[in-house]
GROMACS .gro file of N, CA and C in nm:
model
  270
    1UNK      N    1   1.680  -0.569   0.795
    1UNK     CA    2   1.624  -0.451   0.729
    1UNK      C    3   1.626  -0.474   0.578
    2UNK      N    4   1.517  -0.408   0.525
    2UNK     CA    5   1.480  -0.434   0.373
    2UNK      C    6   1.593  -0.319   0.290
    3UNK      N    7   1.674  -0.392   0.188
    3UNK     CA    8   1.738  -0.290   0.060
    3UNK      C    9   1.642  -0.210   0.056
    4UNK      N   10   1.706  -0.134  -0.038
    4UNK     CA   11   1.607  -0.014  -0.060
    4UNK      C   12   1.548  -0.075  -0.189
    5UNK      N   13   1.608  -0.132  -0.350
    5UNK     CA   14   1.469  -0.201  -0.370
    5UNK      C   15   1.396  -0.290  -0.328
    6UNK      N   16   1.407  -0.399  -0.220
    6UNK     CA   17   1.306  -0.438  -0.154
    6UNK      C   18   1.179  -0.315  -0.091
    7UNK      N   19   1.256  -0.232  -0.065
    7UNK     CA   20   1.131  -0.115  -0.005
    7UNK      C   21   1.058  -0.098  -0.121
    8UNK      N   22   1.125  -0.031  -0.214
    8UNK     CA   23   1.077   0.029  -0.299
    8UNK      C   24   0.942  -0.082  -0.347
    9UNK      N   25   0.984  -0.226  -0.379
    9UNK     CA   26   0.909  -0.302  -0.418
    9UNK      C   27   0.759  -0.335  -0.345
   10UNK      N   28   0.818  -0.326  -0.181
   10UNK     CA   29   0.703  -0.346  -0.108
   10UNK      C   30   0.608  -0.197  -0.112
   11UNK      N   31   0.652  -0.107  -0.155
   11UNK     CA   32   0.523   0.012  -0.136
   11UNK      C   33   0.482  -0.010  -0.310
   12UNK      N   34   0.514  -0.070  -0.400
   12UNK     CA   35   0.459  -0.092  -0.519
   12UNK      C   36   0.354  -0.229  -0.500
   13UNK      N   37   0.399  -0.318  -0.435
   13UNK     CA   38   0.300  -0.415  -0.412
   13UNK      C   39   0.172  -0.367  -0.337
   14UNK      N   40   0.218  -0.236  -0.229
   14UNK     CA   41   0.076  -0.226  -0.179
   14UNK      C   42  -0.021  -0.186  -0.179
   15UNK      N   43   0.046  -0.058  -0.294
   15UNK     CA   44  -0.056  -0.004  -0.379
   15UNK      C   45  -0.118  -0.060  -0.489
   16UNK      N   46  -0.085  -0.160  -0.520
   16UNK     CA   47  -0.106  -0.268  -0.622
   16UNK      C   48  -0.182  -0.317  -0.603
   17UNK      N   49  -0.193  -0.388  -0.449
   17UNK     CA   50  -0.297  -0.478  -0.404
   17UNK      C   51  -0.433  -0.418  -0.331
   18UNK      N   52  -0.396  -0.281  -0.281
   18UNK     CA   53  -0.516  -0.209  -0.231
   18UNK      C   54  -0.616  -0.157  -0.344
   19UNK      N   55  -0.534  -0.062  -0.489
   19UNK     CA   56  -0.616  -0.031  -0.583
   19UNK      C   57  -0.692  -0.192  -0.642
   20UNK      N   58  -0.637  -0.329  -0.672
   20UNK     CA   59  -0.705  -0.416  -0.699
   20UNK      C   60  -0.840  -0.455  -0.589
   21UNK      N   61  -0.833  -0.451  -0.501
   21UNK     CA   62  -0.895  -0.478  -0.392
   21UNK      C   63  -1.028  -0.379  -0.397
   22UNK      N   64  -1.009  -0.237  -0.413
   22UNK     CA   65  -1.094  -0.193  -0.370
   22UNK      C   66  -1.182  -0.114  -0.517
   23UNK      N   67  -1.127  -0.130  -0.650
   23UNK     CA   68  -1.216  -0.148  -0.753
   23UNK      C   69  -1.275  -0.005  -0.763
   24UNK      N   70  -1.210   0.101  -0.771
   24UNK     CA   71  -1.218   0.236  -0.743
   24UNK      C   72  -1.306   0.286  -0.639
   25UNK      N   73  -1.352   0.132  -0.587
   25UNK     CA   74  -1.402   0.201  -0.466
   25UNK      C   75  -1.363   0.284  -0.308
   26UNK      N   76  -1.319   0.433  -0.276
   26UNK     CA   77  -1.249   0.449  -0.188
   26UNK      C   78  -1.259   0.419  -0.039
   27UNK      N   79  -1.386   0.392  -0.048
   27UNK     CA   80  -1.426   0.367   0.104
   27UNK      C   81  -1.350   0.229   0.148
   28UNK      N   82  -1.296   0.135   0.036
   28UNK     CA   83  -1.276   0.023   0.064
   28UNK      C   84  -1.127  -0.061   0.121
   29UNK      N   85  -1.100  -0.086   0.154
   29UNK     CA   86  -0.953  -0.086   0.187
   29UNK      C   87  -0.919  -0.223   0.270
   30UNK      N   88  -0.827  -0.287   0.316
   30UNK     CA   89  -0.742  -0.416   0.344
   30UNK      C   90  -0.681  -0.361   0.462
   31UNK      N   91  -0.709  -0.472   0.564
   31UNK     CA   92  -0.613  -0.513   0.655
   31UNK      C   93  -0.484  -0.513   0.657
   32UNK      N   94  -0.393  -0.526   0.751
   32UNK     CA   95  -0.245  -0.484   0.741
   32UNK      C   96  -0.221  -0.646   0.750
   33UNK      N   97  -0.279  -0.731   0.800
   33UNK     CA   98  -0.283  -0.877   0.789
   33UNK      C   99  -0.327  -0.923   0.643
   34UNK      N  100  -0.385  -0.890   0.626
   34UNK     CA  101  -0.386  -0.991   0.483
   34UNK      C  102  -0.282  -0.917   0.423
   35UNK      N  103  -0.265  -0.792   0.421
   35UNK     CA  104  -0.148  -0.738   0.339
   35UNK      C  105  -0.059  -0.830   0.312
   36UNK      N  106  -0.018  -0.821   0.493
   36UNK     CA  107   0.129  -0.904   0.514
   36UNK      C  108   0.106  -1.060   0.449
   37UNK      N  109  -0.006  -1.114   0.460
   37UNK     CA  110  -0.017  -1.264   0.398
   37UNK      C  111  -0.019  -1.276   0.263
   38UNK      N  112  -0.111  -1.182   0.190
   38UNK     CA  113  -0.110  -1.208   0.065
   38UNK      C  114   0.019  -1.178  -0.020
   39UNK      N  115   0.090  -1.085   0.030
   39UNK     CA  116   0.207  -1.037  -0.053
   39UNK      C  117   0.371  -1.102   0.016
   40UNK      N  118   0.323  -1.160   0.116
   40UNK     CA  119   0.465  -1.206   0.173
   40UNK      C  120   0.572  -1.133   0.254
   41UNK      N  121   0.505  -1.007   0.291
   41UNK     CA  122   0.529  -0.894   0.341
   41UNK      C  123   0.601  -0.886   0.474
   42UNK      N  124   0.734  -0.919   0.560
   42UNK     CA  125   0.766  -0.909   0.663
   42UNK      C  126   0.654  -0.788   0.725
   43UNK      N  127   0.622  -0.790   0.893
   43UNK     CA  128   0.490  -0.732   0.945
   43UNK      C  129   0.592  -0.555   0.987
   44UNK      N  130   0.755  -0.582   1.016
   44UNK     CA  131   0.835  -0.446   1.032
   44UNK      C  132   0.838  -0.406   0.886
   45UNK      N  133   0.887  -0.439   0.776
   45UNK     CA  134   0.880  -0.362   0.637
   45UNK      C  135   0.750  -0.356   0.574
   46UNK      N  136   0.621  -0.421   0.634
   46UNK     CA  137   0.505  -0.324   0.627
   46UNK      C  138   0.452  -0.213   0.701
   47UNK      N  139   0.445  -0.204   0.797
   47UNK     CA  140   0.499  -0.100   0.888
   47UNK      C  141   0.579   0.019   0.786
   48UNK      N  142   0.680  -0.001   0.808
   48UNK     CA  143   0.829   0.117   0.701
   48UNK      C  144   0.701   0.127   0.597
   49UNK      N  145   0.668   0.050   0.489
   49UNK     CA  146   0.606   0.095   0.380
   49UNK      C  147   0.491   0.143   0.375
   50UNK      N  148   0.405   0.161   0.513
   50UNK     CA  149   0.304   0.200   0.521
   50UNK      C  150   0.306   0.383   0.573
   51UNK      N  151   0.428   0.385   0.675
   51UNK     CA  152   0.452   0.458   0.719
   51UNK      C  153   0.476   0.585   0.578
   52UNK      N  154   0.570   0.540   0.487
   52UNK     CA  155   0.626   0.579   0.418
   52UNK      C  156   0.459   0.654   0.287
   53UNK      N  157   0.409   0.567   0.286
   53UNK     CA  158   0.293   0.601   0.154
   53UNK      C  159   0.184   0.642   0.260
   54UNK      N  160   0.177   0.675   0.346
   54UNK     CA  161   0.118   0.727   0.387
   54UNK      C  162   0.158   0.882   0.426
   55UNK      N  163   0.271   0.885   0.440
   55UNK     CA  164   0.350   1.012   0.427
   55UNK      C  165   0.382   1.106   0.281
   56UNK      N  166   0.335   1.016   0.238
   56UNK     CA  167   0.342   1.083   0.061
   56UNK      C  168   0.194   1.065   0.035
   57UNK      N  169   0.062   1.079   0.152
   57UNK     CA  170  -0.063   1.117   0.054
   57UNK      C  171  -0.137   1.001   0.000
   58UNK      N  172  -0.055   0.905  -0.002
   58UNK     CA  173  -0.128   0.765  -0.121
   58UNK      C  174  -0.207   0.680  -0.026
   59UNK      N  175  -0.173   0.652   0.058
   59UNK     CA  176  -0.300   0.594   0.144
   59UNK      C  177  -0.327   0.658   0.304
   60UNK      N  178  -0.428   0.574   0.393
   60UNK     CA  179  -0.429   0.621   0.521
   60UNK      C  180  -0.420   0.460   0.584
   61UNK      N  181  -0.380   0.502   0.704
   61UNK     CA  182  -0.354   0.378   0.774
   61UNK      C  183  -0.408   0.471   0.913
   62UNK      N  184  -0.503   0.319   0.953
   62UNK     CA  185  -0.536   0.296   1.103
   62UNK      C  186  -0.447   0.237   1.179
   63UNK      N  187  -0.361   0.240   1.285
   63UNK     CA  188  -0.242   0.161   1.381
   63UNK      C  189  -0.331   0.093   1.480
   64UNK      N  190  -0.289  -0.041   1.479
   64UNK     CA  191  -0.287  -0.126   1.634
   64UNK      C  192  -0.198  -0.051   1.700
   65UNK      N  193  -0.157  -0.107   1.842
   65UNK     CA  194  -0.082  -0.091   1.914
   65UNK      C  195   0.079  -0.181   1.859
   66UNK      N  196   0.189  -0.144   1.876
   66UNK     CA  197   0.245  -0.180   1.806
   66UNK      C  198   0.289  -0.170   1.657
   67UNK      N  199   0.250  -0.070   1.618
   67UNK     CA  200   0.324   0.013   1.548
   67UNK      C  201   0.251  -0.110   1.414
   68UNK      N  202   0.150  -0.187   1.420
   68UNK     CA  203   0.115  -0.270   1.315
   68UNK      C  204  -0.030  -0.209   1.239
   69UNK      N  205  -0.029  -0.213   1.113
   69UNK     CA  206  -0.142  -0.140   1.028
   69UNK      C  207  -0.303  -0.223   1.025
   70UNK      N  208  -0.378  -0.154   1.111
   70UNK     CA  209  -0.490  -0.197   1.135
   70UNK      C  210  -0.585  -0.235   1.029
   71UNK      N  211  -0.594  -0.126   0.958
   71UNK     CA  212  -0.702  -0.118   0.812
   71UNK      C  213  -0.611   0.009   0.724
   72UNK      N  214  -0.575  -0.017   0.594
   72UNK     CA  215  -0.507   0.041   0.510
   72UNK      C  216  -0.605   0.037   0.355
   73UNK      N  217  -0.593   0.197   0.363
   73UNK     CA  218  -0.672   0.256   0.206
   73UNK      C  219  -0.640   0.352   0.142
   74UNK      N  220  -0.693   0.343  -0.009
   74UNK     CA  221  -0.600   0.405  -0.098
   74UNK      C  222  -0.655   0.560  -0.071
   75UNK      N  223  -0.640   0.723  -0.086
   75UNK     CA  224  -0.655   0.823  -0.106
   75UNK      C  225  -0.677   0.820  -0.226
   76UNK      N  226  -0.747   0.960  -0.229
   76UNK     CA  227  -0.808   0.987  -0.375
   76UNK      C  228  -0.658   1.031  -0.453
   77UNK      N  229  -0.580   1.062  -0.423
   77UNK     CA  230  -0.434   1.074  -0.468
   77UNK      C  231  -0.349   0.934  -0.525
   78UNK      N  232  -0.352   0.857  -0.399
   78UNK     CA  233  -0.339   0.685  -0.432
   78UNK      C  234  -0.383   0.695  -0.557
   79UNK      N  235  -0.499   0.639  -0.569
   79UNK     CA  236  -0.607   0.619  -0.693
   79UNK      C  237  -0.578   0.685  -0.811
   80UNK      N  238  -0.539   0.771  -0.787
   80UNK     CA  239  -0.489   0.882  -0.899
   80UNK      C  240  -0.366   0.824  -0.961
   81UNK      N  241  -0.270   0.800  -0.897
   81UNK     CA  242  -0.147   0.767  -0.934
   81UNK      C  243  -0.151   0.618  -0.978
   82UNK      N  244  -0.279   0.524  -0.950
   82UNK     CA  245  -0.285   0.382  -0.998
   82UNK      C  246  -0.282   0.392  -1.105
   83UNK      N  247  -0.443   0.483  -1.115
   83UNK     CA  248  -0.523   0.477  -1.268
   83UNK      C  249  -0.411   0.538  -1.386
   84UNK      N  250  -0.335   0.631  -1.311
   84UNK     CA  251  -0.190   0.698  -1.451
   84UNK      C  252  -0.159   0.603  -1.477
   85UNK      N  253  -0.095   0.483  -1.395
   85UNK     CA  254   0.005   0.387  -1.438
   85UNK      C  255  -0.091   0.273  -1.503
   86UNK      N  256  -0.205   0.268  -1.490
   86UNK     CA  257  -0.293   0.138  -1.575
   86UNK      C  258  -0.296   0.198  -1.681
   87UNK      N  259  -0.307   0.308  -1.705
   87UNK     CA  260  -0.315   0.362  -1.833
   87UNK      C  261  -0.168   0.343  -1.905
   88UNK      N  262  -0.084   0.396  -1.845
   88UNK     CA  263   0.085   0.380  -1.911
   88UNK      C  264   0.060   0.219  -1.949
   89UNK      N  265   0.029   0.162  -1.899
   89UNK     CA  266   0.050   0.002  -1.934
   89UNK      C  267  -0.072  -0.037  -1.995
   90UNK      N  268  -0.144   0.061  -2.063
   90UNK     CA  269  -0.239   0.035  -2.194
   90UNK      C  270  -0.374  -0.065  -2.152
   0.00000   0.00000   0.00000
């Protein structure tokens, strides 16, 4: 099981990598597989972190069977909370 900043880190990477990905576009969104590949992502603490930001509004997730994230995208809320922090970081 992931520390809690490992968690913390993995729901910052995934919003990280979905707002890059999809270029304010919302319709657009990433696989729970490349997730897990591009970021190094154990496939159970993507799962937890998907579960988790998706429970707070920031994205939606489609499920396989197996509790694994089919297609994952940012909410207009997500997006919201990217664009604050691109801005904080100028």
């Amino acid at each position: 099981m992931a520390t809690l900043r490992e968690r913390k880190s993995y729901r910052e990477q995934i919003l990280g990598a979905l707002y890059e990905a999809i270029e304010g576009n919302r319709l657009l969104g990433m696989t729970g597989t490349r997730l897990a590949q591009d970021l190094d992502i154990p496939e159970q603490d993507l799962a937890a972190a998907c579960t988790y930001l998706a429970g707070e509004g920031l994205i939606t997730v489609d499920w396989e069977p197996g509790n694994i994230p089919a297609m994952v995208t940012l909410t207009h809320q997500g997006i919201r909370l990217m664009e604050a922090e691109e801005e904080k970081r100028g």
